Amino acid sequence: MFSICIVLAGLMLFTLLIGNIQVFLHAVMAKKRKMQLRCRDMEWWMKRRQLPSRLRQRVRHYERQKWATLGGEDEMELIKDLPEGLRRDIKRFLCLDLIKKVPLFHNLNELILDNICDRVKPLVFSKDEKIIREGDPVQRMVFVVRGRIKRIQSLSKGVVATSLIESGGFLGDELLSWCLRRPFIDRLPASSATFVCVEPLEAFSLDSNHLKYITDHFRYKFANERLKRTARYYSSNWRTWAAVNIQLGWRRYRTRTRGPMISAAENGNSSDRRLLQYAAMFMSIRPHDHLE
């Protein structure tokens, strides 16, 4: 009887194992089949529209990265019809750790974080993709979770100022200033720079209407002096403006204390004049926000 029980238990466990393996393989093959169908449809559409090979390659690269990151499922679409309380708890579980990585949100209370979690959207960008161009209206704030972004701002005569935004950084701080400005202006602010992905990027975003809702309902917290200073410290606009003026101040100090450099004096003078011109430009377009 003991041997019979052991054999039967082993057969049952083996049957369960085989069943679980079949379910797993079926799920994997179903996702793979879904990806193949999507890729086939995409290839057919690109061929029908006669897209150039460079655009086709970018589309393929983005689709591969999206499937590798999200597993072929749109999580926000799956949970959108759930009850509000359940959906909020799920989004808090999925997004809270990511949101807490952003220094701008470190000092916010749990109520505000819950509202942010309920409204953020995950984003995926492939390498060399432009997130937003200089002069375009800023429609959302993007918070970097993994990857790096290059910020490119045109000065004059083809000269540009560049900087890097890494994990924990954000772009679109013009939108935060727009939400907190009084009197309020309906027109969305323009982007002060072009942002390009240096490497594959994972991020999440807050749309302008969601950000305005949060800042309106929790204005007491966003008017906090510590949060203001944090926003300015991590703002790429203020950092670029400050860097140019620091360079100008250092060169003035060096000229006043040590005199102009003798070697390559002409190049140095032209460089100083150019820097003075750029500094004057930045002084005239000094970033303005709710910190003023």
GROMACS .gro file of C-alpha atoms in nm:
model
  292
    1MET     CA    1   0.000   0.000   0.000
    2PHE     CA    2   0.284   0.234   0.083
    3SER     CA    3   0.451   0.166  -0.254
    4ILE     CA    4   0.122   0.215  -0.437
    5CYS     CA    5   0.066   0.554  -0.262
    6ILE     CA    6   0.419   0.670  -0.345
    7VAL     CA    7   0.378   0.570  -0.713
    8LEU     CA    8   0.040   0.742  -0.742
    9ALA     CA    9   0.169   1.060  -0.574
   10GLY     CA   10   0.467   1.063  -0.811
   11LEU     CA   11   0.240   1.024  -1.112
   12MET     CA   12   0.016   1.308  -0.994
   13LEU     CA   13   0.310   1.541  -0.937
   14PHE     CA   14   0.457   1.449  -1.275
   15THR     CA   15   0.121   1.515  -1.442
   16LEU     CA   16   0.095   1.855  -1.272
   17LEU     CA   17   0.449   1.939  -1.382
   18ILE     CA   18   0.374   1.848  -1.743
   19GLY     CA   19   0.052   2.053  -1.730
   20ASN     CA   20   0.232   2.360  -1.594
   21ILE     CA   21   0.501   2.330  -1.859
   22GLN     CA   22   0.236   2.309  -2.130
   23VAL     CA   23   0.058   2.617  -1.995
   24PHE     CA   24   0.387   2.808  -1.980
   25LEU     CA   25   0.486   2.707  -2.333
   26HIS     CA   26   0.141   2.798  -2.461
   27ALA     CA   27   0.164   3.145  -2.303
   28VAL     CA   28   0.514   3.200  -2.443
   29MET     CA   29   0.416   3.083  -2.789
   30ALA     CA   30   0.101   3.295  -2.782
   31LYS     CA   31   0.307   3.607  -2.702
   32LYS     CA   32   0.561   3.514  -2.966
   33ARG     CA   33   0.286   3.460  -3.221
   34LYS     CA   34   0.130   3.794  -3.128
   35MET     CA   35   0.465   3.967  -3.174
   36GLN     CA   36   0.516   3.796  -3.511
   37LEU     CA   37   0.171   3.906  -3.630
   38ARG     CA   38   0.235   4.264  -3.520
   39CYS     CA   39   0.574   4.269  -3.690
   40ARG     CA   40   0.424   4.125  -4.007
   41ASP     CA   41   0.147   4.385  -4.009
   42MET     CA   42   0.400   4.661  -3.944
   43GLU     CA   43   0.625   4.541  -4.225
   44TRP     CA   44   0.331   4.524  -4.463
   45TRP     CA   45   0.223   4.878  -4.368
   46MET     CA   46   0.576   5.020  -4.407
   47LYS     CA   47   0.609   4.853  -4.746
   48ARG     CA   48   0.269   4.981  -4.861
   49ARG     CA   49   0.356   5.337  -4.750
   50GLN     CA   50   0.704   5.307  -4.906
   51LEU     CA   51   0.890   5.427  -4.599
   52PRO     CA   52   1.266   5.473  -4.644
   53SER     CA   53   1.494   5.204  -4.503
   54ARG     CA   54   1.622   5.431  -4.223
   55LEU     CA   55   1.270   5.486  -4.087
   56ARG     CA   56   1.192   5.116  -4.118
   57GLN     CA   57   1.500   5.029  -3.913
   58ARG     CA   58   1.399   5.275  -3.641
   59VAL     CA   59   1.050   5.126  -3.625
   60ARG     CA   60   1.188   4.770  -3.596
   61HIS     CA   61   1.432   4.873  -3.325
   62TYR     CA   62   1.159   5.045  -3.123
   63GLU     CA   63   0.923   4.750  -3.148
   64ARG     CA   64   1.194   4.508  -3.031
   65GLN     CA   65   1.281   4.729  -2.735
   66LYS     CA   66   0.916   4.778  -2.641
   67TRP     CA   67   0.851   4.406  -2.641
   68ALA     CA   68   1.168   4.338  -2.440
   69THR     CA   69   1.074   4.601  -2.180
   70LEU     CA   70   0.697   4.559  -2.148
   71GLY     CA   71   0.665   4.195  -2.249
   72GLY     CA   72   0.413   4.274  -2.519
   73GLU     CA   73   0.145   4.385  -2.274
   74ASP     CA   74   0.004   4.732  -2.217
   75GLU     CA   75  -0.040   4.722  -1.840
   76MET     CA   76  -0.233   5.047  -1.823
   77GLU     CA   77  -0.481   4.917  -2.080
   78LEU     CA   78  -0.535   4.596  -1.883
   79ILE     CA   79  -0.625   4.768  -1.556
   80LYS     CA   80  -0.814   5.074  -1.683
   81ASP     CA   81  -1.160   4.913  -1.635
   82LEU     CA   82  -1.094   4.792  -1.279
   83PRO     CA   83  -1.258   4.969  -0.981
   84GLU     CA   84  -1.087   5.294  -0.894
   85GLY     CA   85  -0.957   5.182  -0.555
   86LEU     CA   86  -0.816   4.855  -0.691
   87ARG     CA   87  -0.662   5.028  -0.993
   88ARG     CA   88  -0.498   5.289  -0.770
   89ASP     CA   89  -0.350   5.022  -0.542
   90ILE     CA   90  -0.212   4.829  -0.841
   91LYS     CA   91  -0.058   5.139  -0.997
   92ARG     CA   92   0.090   5.235  -0.659
   93PHE     CA   93   0.252   4.891  -0.636
   94LEU     CA   94   0.386   4.918  -0.993
   95CYS     CA   95   0.499   5.282  -0.997
   96LEU     CA   96   0.576   5.398  -0.642
   97ASP     CA   97   0.936   5.271  -0.636
   98LEU     CA   98   1.004   5.435  -0.972
   99ILE     CA   99   0.852   5.766  -0.864
  100LYS     CA  100   1.053   5.773  -0.542
  101LYS     CA  101   1.373   5.757  -0.748
  102VAL     CA  102   1.299   6.110  -0.876
  103PRO     CA  103   1.455   6.367  -0.636
  104LEU     CA  104   1.175   6.613  -0.712
  105PHE     CA  105   0.926   6.380  -0.539
  106HIS     CA  106   1.134   6.283  -0.235
  107ASN     CA  107   0.959   6.517   0.009
  108LEU     CA  108   0.600   6.469  -0.107
  109ASN     CA  109   0.350   6.301   0.123
  110GLU     CA  110   0.173   5.972   0.052
  111LEU     CA  111  -0.151   6.135  -0.069
  112ILE     CA  112   0.027   6.330  -0.343
  113LEU     CA  113   0.235   6.026  -0.442
  114ASP     CA  114  -0.083   5.819  -0.474
  115ASN     CA  115  -0.233   6.077  -0.710
  116ILE     CA  116   0.089   6.087  -0.914
  117CYS     CA  117   0.099   5.705  -0.934
  118ASP     CA  118  -0.259   5.699  -1.059
  119ARG     CA  119  -0.178   5.933  -1.349
  120VAL     CA  120   0.170   5.843  -1.473
  121LYS     CA  121   0.226   5.651  -1.795
  122PRO     CA  122   0.528   5.430  -1.874
  123LEU     CA  123   0.735   5.531  -2.176
  124VAL     CA  124   1.000   5.356  -2.381
  125PHE     CA  125   1.234   5.531  -2.626
  126SER     CA  126   1.501   5.377  -2.846
  127LYS     CA  127   1.848   5.516  -2.897
  128ASP     CA  128   1.882   5.846  -3.091
  129GLU     CA  129   1.508   5.917  -3.074
  130LYS     CA  130   1.402   6.279  -3.019
  131ILE     CA  131   1.168   6.318  -2.724
  132ILE     CA  132   1.087   6.682  -2.793
  133ARG     CA  133   1.229   6.949  -3.024
  134GLU     CA  134   1.326   7.301  -2.934
  135GLY     CA  135   1.030   7.535  -2.981
  136ASP     CA  136   0.764   7.263  -2.969
  137PRO     CA  137   0.492   7.299  -2.703
  138VAL     CA  138   0.571   7.098  -2.391
  139GLN     CA  139   0.280   6.858  -2.342
  140ARG     CA  140   0.420   6.642  -2.061
  141MET     CA  141   0.693   6.609  -1.803
  142VAL     CA  142   0.920   6.307  -1.855
  143PHE     CA  143   1.101   6.148  -1.560
  144VAL     CA  144   1.399   5.927  -1.642
  145VAL     CA  145   1.408   5.585  -1.476
  146ARG     CA  146   1.686   5.420  -1.676
  147GLY     CA  147   1.906   5.565  -1.950
  148ARG     CA  148   2.046   5.905  -2.045
  149ILE     CA  149   1.920   6.202  -2.247
  150LYS     CA  150   2.123   6.468  -2.425
  151ARG     CA  151   1.991   6.823  -2.402
  152ILE     CA  152   2.079   7.042  -2.702
  153GLN     CA  153   2.007   7.415  -2.699
  154SER     CA  154   2.087   7.640  -2.995
  155LEU     CA  155   2.270   7.964  -2.917
  156SER     CA  156   2.371   8.145  -3.235
  157LYS     CA  157   2.560   8.089  -3.559
  158GLY     CA  158   2.538   7.712  -3.528
  159VAL     CA  159   2.680   7.700  -3.173
  160VAL     CA  160   2.491   7.479  -2.928
  161ALA     CA  161   2.501   7.413  -2.555
  162THR     CA  162   2.475   7.048  -2.453
  163SER     CA  163   2.427   6.865  -2.125
  164LEU     CA  164   2.324   6.518  -2.007
  165ILE     CA  165   2.019   6.414  -1.805
  166GLU     CA  166   2.066   6.083  -1.624
  167SER     CA  167   1.850   5.852  -1.412
  168GLY     CA  168   1.647   6.051  -1.163
  169GLY     CA  169   1.643   6.361  -1.383
  170PHE     CA  170   1.349   6.505  -1.567
  171LEU     CA  171   1.263   6.730  -1.858
  172GLY     CA  172   0.971   6.962  -1.919
  173ASP     CA  173   1.017   7.180  -1.610
  174GLU     CA  174   0.864   7.462  -1.817
  175LEU     CA  175   0.534   7.278  -1.770
  176LEU     CA  176   0.566   7.284  -1.390
  177SER     CA  177   0.625   7.660  -1.400
  178TRP     CA  178   0.329   7.697  -1.638
  179CYS     CA  179   0.098   7.515  -1.396
  180LEU     CA  180   0.204   7.727  -1.097
  181ARG     CA  181   0.211   8.064  -1.271
  182ARG     CA  182  -0.049   8.323  -1.174
  183PRO     CA  183  -0.236   8.455  -1.363
  184PHE     CA  184  -0.275   8.126  -1.548
  185ILE     CA  185  -0.216   8.118  -1.928
  186ASP     CA  186  -0.389   7.853  -2.140
  187ARG     CA  187  -0.115   7.839  -2.403
  188LEU     CA  188   0.136   7.559  -2.340
  189PRO     CA  189   0.498   7.672  -2.293
  190ALA     CA  190   0.757   7.610  -2.565
  191SER     CA  191   1.050   7.378  -2.510
  192SER     CA  192   1.379   7.562  -2.462
  193ALA     CA  193   1.590   7.275  -2.603
  194THR     CA  194   1.591   6.954  -2.802
  195PHE     CA  195   1.613   6.629  -2.604
  196VAL     CA  196   1.764   6.319  -2.769
  197CYS     CA  197   1.807   5.972  -2.618
  198VAL     CA  198   2.174   5.877  -2.587
  199GLU     CA  199   2.081   5.514  -2.515
  200PRO     CA  200   1.762   5.308  -2.479
  201LEU     CA  201   1.545   5.489  -2.228
  202GLU     CA  202   1.281   5.385  -1.978
  203ALA     CA  203   1.077   5.665  -1.824
  204PHE     CA  204   0.734   5.769  -1.712
  205SER     CA  205   0.540   6.083  -1.791
  206LEU     CA  206   0.278   6.319  -1.650
  207ASP     CA  207   0.057   6.485  -1.908
  208SER     CA  208  -0.008   6.858  -1.881
  209ASN     CA  209  -0.370   6.819  -1.766
  210HIS     CA  210  -0.274   6.566  -1.498
  211LEU     CA  211   0.013   6.782  -1.375
  212LYS     CA  212  -0.216   7.084  -1.357
  213TYR     CA  213  -0.471   6.884  -1.156
  214ILE     CA  214  -0.205   6.778  -0.903
  215THR     CA  215  -0.048   7.123  -0.866
  216ASP     CA  216  -0.391   7.289  -0.829
  217HIS     CA  217  -0.516   7.049  -0.562
  218PHE     CA  218  -0.187   7.032  -0.369
  219ARG     CA  219  -0.057   7.381  -0.431
  220TYR     CA  220   0.038   7.420  -0.064
  221LYS     CA  221   0.305   7.152  -0.110
  222PHE     CA  222   0.438   7.270  -0.445
  223ALA     CA  223   0.480   7.619  -0.301
  224ASN     CA  224   0.720   7.473  -0.042
  225GLU     CA  225   1.059   7.645  -0.047
  226ARG     CA  226   1.255   7.320  -0.031
  227LEU     CA  227   1.069   7.174  -0.328
  228LYS     CA  228   1.128   7.495  -0.522
  229ARG     CA  229   1.502   7.473  -0.469
  230THR     CA  230   1.505   7.105  -0.564
  231ALA     CA  231   1.318   7.181  -0.887
  232ARG     CA  232   1.562   7.457  -0.976
  233TYR     CA  233   1.867   7.243  -0.889
  234TYR     CA  234   1.759   6.960  -1.120
  235SER     CA  235   1.628   7.188  -1.396
  236SER     CA  236   1.839   7.154  -1.711
  237ASN     CA  237   1.738   7.508  -1.815
  238TRP     CA  238   1.873   7.667  -1.498
  239ARG     CA  239   2.186   7.450  -1.503
  240THR     CA  240   2.276   7.559  -1.856
  241TRP     CA  241   2.211   7.924  -1.778
  242ALA     CA  242   2.418   7.901  -1.459
  243ALA     CA  243   2.707   7.723  -1.632
  244VAL     CA  244   2.747   7.999  -1.891
  245ASN     CA  245   2.742   8.274  -1.630
  246ILE     CA  246   2.985   8.088  -1.402
  247GLN     CA  247   3.228   8.060  -1.694
  248LEU     CA  248   3.189   8.430  -1.762
  249GLY     CA  249   3.251   8.519  -1.396
  250TRP     CA  250   3.558   8.293  -1.378
  251ARG     CA  251   3.713   8.445  -1.690
  252ARG     CA  252   3.652   8.798  -1.560
  253TYR     CA  253   3.814   8.707  -1.228
  254ARG     CA  254   4.111   8.548  -1.401
  255THR     CA  255   4.161   8.850  -1.627
  256ARG     CA  256   4.137   9.088  -1.333
  257THR     CA  257   4.384   8.898  -1.110
  258ARG     CA  258   4.632   8.748  -1.358
  259GLY     CA  259   4.585   8.958  -1.666
  260PRO     CA  260   4.504   8.828  -2.015
  261MET     CA  261   4.688   8.519  -2.134
  262ILE     CA  262   4.984   8.603  -2.357
  263SER     CA  263   4.981   8.279  -2.553
  264ALA     CA  264   4.708   8.263  -2.811
  265ALA     CA  265   4.585   8.604  -2.700
  266GLU     CA  266   4.385   8.664  -3.012
  267ASN     CA  267   4.204   8.333  -2.980
  268GLY     CA  268   4.142   8.402  -2.613
  269ASN     CA  269   3.996   8.746  -2.686
  270SER     CA  270   3.767   8.610  -2.953
  271SER     CA  271   3.663   8.331  -2.717
  272ASP     CA  272   3.595   8.585  -2.440
  273ARG     CA  273   3.391   8.802  -2.672
  274ARG     CA  274   3.191   8.501  -2.783
  275LEU     CA  275   3.133   8.396  -2.424
  276LEU     CA  276   3.025   8.750  -2.334
  277GLN     CA  277   2.780   8.744  -2.622
  278TYR     CA  278   2.636   8.408  -2.512
  279ALA     CA  279   2.614   8.521  -2.151
  280ALA     CA  280   2.430   8.835  -2.259
  281MET     CA  281   2.190   8.617  -2.457
  282PHE     CA  282   2.131   8.392  -2.158
  283MET     CA  283   2.079   8.692  -1.931
  284SER     CA  284   1.812   8.815  -2.167
  285ILE     CA  285   1.637   8.475  -2.182
  286ARG     CA  286   1.697   8.385  -1.818
  287PRO     CA  287   1.464   8.101  -1.718
  288HIS     CA  288   1.154   8.224  -1.541
  289ASP     CA  289   0.949   7.999  -1.321
  290HIS     CA  290   0.738   7.993  -1.006
  291LEU     CA  291   1.059   8.040  -0.803
  292GLU     CA  292   1.079   8.409  -0.896
   0.00000   0.00000   0.00000
